[in-house]
Short mmCIF file of N, CA and C in Angstrom, two decimals:
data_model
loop_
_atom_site.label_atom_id
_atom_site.label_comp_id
_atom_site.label_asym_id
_atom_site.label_seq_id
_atom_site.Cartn_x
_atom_site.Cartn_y
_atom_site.Cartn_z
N UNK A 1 108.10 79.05 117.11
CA UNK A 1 107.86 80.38 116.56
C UNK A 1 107.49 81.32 117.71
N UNK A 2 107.89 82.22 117.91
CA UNK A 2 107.56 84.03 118.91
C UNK A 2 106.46 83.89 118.36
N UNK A 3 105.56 84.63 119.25
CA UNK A 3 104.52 85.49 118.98
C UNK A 3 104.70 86.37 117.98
N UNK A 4 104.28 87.25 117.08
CA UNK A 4 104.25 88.58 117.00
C UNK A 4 103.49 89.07 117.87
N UNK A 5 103.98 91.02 117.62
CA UNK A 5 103.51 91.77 119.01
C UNK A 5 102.30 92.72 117.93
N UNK A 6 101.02 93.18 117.88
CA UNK A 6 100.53 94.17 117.65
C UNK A 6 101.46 95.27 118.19
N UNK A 7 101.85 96.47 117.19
CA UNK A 7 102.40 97.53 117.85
C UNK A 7 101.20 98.08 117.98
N UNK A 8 99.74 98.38 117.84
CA UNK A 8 98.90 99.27 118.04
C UNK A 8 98.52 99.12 119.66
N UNK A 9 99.42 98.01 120.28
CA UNK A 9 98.95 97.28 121.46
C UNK A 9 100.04 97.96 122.37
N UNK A 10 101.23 98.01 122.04
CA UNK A 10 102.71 97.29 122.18
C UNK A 10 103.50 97.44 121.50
N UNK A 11 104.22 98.68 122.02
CA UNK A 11 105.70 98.49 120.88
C UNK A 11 106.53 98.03 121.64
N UNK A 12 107.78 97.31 120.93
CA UNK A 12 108.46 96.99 121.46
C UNK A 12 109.92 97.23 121.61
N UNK A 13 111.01 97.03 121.84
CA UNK A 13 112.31 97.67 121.88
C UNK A 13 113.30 96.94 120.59
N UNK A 14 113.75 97.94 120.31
CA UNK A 14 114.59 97.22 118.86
C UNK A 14 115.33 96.14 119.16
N UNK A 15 115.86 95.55 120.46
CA UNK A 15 116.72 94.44 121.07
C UNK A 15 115.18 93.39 120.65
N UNK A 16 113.91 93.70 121.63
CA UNK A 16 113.01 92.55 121.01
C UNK A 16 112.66 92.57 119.96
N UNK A 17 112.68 93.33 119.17
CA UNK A 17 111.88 92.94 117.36
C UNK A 17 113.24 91.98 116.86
N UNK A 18 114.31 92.23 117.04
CA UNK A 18 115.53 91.35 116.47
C UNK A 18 114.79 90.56 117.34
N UNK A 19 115.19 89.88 118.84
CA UNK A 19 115.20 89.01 118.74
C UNK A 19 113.67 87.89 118.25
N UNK A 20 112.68 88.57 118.37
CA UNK A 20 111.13 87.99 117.98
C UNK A 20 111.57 87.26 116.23
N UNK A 21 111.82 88.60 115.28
CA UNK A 21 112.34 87.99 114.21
C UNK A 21 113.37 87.05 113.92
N UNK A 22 114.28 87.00 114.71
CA UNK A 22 115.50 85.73 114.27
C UNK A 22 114.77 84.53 114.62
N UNK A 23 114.12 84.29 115.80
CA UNK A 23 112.96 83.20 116.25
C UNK A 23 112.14 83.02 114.81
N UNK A 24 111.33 83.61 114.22
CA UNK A 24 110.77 83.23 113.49
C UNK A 24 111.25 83.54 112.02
N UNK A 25 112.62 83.48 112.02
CA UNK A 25 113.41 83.29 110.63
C UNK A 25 113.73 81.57 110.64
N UNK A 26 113.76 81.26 109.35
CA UNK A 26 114.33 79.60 109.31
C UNK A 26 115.79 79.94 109.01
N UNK A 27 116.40 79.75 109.69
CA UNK A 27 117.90 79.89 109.04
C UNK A 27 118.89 78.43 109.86
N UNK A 28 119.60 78.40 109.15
CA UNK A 28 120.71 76.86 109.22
C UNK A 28 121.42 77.10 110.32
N UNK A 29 121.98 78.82 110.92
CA UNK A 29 122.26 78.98 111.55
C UNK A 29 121.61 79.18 113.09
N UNK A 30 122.83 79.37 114.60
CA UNK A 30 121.99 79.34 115.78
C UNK A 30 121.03 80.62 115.80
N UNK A 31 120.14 81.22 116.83
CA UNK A 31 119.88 82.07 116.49
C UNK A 31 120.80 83.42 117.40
N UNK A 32 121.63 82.81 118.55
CA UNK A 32 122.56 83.76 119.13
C UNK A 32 122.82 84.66 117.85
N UNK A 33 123.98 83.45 116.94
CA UNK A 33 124.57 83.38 116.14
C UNK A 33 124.41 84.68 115.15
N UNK A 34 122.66 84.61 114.56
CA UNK A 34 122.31 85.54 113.62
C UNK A 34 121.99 86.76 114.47
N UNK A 35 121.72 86.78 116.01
CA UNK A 35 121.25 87.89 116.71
C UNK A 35 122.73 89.03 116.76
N UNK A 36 124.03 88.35 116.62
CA UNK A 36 125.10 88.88 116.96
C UNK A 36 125.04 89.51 115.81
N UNK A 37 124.76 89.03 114.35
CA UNK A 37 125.30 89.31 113.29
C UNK A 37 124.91 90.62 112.76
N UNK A 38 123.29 90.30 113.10
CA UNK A 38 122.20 91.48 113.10
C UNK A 38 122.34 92.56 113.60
N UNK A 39 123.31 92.49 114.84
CA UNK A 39 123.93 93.66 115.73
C UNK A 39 124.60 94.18 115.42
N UNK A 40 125.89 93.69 115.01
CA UNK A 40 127.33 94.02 114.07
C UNK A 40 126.46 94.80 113.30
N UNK A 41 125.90 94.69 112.68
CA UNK A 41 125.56 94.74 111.14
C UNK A 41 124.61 96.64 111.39
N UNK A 42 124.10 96.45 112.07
CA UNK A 42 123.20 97.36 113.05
C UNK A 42 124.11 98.90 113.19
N UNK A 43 125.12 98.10 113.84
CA UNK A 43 126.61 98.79 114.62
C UNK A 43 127.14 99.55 113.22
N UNK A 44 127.46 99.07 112.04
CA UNK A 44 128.15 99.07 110.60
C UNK A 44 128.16 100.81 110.33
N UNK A 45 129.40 101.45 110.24
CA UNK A 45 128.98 103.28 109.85
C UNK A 45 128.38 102.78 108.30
N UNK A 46 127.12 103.82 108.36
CA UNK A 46 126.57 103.89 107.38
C UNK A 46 125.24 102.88 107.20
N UNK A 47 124.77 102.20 108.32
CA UNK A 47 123.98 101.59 108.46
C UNK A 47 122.69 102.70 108.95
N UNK A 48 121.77 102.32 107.89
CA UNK A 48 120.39 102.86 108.38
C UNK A 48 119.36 102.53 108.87
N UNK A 49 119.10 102.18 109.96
CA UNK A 49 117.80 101.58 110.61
C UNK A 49 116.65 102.30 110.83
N UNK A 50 115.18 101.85 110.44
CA UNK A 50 114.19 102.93 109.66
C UNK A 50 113.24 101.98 110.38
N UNK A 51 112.51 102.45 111.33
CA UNK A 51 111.74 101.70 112.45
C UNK A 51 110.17 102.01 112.26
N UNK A 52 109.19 101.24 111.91
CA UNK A 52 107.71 101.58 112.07
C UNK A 52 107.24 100.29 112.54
N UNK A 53 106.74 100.88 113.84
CA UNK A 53 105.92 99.79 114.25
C UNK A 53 106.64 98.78 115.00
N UNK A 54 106.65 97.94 115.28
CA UNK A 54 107.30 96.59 115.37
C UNK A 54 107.98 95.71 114.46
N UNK A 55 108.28 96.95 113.04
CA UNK A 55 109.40 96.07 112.44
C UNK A 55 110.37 97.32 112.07
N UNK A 56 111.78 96.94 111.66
CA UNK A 56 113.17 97.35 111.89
C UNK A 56 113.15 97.31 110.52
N UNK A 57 113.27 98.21 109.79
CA UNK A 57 113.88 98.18 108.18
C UNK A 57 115.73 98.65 108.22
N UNK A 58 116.63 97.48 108.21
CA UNK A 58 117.72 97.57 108.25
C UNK A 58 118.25 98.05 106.93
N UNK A 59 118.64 99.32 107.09
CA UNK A 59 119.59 99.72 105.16
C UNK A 59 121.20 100.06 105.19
N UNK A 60 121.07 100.06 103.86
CA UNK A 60 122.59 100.30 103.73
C UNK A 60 122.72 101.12 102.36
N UNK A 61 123.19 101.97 102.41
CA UNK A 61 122.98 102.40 100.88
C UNK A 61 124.40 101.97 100.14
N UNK A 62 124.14 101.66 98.67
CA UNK A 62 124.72 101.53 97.62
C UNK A 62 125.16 102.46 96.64
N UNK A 63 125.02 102.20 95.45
CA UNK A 63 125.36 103.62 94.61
C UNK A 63 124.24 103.61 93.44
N UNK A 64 123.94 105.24 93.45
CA UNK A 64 122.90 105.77 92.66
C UNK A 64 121.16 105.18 93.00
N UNK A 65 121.51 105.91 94.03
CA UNK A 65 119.63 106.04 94.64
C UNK A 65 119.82 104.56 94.97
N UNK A 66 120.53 103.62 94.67
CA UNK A 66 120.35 102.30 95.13
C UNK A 66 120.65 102.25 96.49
N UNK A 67 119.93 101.02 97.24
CA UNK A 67 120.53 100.69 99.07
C UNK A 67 119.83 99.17 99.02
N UNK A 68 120.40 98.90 99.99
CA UNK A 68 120.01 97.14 100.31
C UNK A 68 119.39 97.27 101.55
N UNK A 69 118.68 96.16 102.18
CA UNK A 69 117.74 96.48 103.07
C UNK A 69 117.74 95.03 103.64
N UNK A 70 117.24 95.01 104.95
CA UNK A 70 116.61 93.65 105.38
C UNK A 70 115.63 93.80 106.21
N UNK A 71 114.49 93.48 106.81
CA UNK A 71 113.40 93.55 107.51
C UNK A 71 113.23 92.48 108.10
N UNK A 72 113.44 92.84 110.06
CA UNK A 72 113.37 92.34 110.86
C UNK A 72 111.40 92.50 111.14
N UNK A 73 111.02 91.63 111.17
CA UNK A 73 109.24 92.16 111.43
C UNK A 73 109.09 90.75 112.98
N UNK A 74 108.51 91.54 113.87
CA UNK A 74 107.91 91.45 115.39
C UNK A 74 106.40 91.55 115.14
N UNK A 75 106.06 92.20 114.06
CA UNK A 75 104.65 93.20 114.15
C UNK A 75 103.64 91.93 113.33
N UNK A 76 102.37 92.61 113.87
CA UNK A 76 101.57 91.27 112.89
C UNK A 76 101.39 91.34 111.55
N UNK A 77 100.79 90.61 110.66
CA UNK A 77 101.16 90.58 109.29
C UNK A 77 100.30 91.92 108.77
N UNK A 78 99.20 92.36 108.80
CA UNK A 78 98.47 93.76 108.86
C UNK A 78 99.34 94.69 108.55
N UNK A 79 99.85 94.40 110.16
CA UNK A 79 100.88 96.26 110.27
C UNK A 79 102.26 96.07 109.86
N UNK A 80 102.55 95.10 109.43
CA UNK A 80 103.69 94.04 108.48
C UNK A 80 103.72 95.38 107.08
N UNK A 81 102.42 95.06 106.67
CA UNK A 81 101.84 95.90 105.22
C UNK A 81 102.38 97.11 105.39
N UNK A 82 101.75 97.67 106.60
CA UNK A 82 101.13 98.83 106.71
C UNK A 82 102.67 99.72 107.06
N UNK A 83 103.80 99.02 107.81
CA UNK A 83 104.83 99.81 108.14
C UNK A 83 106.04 99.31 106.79
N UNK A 84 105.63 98.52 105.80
CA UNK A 84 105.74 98.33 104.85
C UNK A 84 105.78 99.36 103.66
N UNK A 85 104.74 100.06 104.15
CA UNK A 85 104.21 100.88 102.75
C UNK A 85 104.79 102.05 103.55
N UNK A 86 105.10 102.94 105.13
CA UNK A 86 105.21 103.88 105.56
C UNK A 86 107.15 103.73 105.21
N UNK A 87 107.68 103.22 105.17
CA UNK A 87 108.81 102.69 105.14
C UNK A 87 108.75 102.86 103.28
N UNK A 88 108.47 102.45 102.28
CA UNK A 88 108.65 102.41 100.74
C UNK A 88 108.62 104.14 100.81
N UNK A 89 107.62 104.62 101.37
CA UNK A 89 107.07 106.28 101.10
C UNK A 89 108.92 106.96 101.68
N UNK A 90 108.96 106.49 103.02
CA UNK A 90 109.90 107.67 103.41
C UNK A 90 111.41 106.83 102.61
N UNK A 91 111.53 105.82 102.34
CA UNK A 91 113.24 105.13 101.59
C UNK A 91 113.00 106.70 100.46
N UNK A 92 111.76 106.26 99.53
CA UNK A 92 112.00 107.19 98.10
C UNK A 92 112.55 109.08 99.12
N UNK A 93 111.73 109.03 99.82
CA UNK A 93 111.81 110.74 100.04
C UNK A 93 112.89 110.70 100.56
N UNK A 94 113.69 110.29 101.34
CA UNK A 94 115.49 110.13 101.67
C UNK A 94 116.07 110.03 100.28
N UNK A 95 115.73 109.59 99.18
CA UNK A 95 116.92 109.55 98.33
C UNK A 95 116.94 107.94 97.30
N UNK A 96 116.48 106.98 98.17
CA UNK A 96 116.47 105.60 97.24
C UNK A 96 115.29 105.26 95.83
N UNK A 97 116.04 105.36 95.07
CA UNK A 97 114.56 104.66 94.21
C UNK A 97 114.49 103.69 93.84
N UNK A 98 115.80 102.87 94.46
CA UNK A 98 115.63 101.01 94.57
C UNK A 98 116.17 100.70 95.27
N UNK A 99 115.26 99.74 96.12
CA UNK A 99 116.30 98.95 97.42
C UNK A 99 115.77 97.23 96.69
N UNK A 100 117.09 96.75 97.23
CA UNK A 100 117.43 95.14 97.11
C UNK A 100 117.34 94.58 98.36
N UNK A 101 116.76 93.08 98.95
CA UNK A 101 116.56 92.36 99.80
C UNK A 101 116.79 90.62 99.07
N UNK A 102 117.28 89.83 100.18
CA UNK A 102 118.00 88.56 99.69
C UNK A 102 116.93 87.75 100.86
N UNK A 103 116.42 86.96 100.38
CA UNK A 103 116.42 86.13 102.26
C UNK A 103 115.35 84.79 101.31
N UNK A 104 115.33 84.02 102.56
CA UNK A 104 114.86 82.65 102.10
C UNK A 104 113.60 81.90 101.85
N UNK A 105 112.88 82.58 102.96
CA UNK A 105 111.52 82.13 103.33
C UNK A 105 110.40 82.96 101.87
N UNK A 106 109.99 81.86 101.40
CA UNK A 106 108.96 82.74 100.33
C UNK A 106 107.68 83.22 100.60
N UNK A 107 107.45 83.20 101.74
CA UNK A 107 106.06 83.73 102.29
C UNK A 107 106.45 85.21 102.79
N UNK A 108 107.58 85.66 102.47
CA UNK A 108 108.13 87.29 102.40
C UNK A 108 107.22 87.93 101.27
N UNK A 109 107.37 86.79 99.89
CA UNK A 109 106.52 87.65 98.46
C UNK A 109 105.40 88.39 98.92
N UNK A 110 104.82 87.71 100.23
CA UNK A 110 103.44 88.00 100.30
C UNK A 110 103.38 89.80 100.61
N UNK A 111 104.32 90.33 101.72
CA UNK A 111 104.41 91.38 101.78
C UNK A 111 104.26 92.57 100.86
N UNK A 112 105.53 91.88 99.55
CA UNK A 112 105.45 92.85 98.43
C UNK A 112 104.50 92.37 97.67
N UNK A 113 103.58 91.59 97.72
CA UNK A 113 102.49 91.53 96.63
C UNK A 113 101.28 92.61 97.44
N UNK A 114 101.38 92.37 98.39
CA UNK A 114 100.62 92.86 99.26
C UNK A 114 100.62 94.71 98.76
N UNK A 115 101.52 95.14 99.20
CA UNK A 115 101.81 96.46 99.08
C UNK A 115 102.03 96.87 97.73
N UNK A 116 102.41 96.11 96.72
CA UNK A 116 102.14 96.17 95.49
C UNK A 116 100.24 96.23 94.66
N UNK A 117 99.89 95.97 95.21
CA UNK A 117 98.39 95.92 95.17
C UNK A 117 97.57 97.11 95.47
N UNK A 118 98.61 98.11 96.48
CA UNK A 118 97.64 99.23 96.71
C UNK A 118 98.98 100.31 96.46
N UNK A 119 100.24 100.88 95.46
CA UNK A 119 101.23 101.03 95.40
C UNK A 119 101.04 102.19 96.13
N UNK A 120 102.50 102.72 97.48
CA UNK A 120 101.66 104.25 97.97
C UNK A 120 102.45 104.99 97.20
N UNK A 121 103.01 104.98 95.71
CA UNK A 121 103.40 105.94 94.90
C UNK A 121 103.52 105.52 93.35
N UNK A 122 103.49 106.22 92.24
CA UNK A 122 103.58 105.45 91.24
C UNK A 122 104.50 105.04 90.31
N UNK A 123 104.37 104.40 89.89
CA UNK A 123 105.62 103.60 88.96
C UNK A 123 106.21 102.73 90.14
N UNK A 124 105.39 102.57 91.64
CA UNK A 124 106.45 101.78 92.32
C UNK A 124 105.63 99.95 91.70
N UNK A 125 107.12 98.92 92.51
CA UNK A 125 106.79 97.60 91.71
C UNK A 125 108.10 96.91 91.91
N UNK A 126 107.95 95.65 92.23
CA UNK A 126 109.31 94.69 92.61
C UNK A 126 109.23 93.68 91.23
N UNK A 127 110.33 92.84 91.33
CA UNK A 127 110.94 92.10 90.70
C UNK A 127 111.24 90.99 91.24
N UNK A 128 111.27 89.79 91.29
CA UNK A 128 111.53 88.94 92.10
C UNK A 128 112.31 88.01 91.75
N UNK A 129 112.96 87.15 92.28
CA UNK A 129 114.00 86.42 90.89
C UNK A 129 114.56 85.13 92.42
N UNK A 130 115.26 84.36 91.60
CA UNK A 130 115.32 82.63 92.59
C UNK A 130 117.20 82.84 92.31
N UNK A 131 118.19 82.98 93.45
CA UNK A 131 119.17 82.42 93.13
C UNK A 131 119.83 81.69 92.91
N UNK A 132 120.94 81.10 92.28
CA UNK A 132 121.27 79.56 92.10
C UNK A 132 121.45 79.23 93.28
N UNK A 133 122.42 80.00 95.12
CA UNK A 133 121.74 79.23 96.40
C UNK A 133 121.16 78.95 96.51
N UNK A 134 119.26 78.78 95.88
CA UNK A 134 118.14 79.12 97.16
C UNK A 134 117.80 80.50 97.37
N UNK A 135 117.97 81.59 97.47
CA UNK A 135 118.05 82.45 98.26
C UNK A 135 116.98 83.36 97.26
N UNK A 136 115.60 84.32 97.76
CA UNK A 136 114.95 85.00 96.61
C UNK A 136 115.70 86.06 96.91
N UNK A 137 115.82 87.35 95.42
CA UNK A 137 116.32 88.12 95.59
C UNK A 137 114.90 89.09 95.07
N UNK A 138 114.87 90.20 95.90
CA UNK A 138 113.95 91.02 95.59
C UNK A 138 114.58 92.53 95.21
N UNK A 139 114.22 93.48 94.08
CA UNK A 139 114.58 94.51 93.55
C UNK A 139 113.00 95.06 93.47
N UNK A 140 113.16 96.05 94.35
CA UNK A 140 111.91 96.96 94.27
C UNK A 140 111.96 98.57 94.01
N UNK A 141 111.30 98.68 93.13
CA UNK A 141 111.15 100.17 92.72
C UNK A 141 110.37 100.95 93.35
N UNK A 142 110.46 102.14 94.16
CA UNK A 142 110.18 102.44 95.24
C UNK A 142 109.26 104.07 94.67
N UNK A 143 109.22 104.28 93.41
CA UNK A 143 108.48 105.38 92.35
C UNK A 143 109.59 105.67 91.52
N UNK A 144 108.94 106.73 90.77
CA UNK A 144 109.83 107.38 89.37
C UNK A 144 110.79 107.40 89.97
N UNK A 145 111.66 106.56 88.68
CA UNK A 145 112.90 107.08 88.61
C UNK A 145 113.54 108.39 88.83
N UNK A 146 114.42 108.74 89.60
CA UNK A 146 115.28 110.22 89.25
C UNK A 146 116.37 110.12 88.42
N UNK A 147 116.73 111.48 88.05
CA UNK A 147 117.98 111.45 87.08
C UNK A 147 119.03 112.21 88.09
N UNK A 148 120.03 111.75 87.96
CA UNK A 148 121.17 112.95 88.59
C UNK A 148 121.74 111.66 89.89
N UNK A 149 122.59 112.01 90.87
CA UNK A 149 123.22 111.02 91.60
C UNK A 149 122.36 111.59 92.89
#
């Protein structure tokens, strides 16, 4: 496992938060492998990368306020929360009022229980659900609903 980095210490460069996070992802794959993918993916028109702290909120938007997301985190579990909740505030004020995340490791819940506990807007609140892969899928409501596209 990498270190994590305190960003209150240390920020670091978006090349190291990928690579700190693929290190401390469990995945089947190498981690070149997922570092390339993460890049591509990075590279993608229409890819949104939304940076606080020492972690990388990777998006993509979908349709109707919906976008998908993945979170690369470098940062310690604290400011994990904390660029967590600065990241839910600015997705809704861009436009999303639900983003979706897929990934494996279940000690992720902890994040959104975490930030669910002190919500920084209201009506926000995830969903959590087990796929027939393995894989958790998370649907989080990010505040009130809007009407209109």
């Amino acid at each position: 496992m990498a270190n994590l980095v305190d960003s209150k210490h240390q920020m670091l460069s978006v090349d190291q938060i990928v690579q700190i996070a693929v290190e401390n992802m469990d995945s089947k794959f190498p981690p070149q492998a997922v570092i390339q993918g993460i890049t591509a993916e990075y590279k993608q028109p229409g890819a949104l990368p939304m940076r606080y702290g020492n972690t990388l909120f990777l998006c993509h938007k979908g349709k109707e306020k919906t976008g998908f997301f993945r979170a690369l985190n470098a940062d310690t579990a604290r400011n994990y929360v904390d660029n967590g909740n600065k990241w839910v505030r600015e997705a809704y004020e861009i436009g999303f009022d639900f983003m979706v995340t897929r990934f494996e490791d279940p000690t992720i819940l902890n994040v959104f229980k975490a930030i669910s506990r002190r919500p920084p807007r209201p009506n926000m609140g995830y969903q959590a659900s087990k796929l027939k892969d393995g894989q958790l899928q998370v649907v989080l409501q990010l505040g009130p609903r809007r009407e209109g596209k």
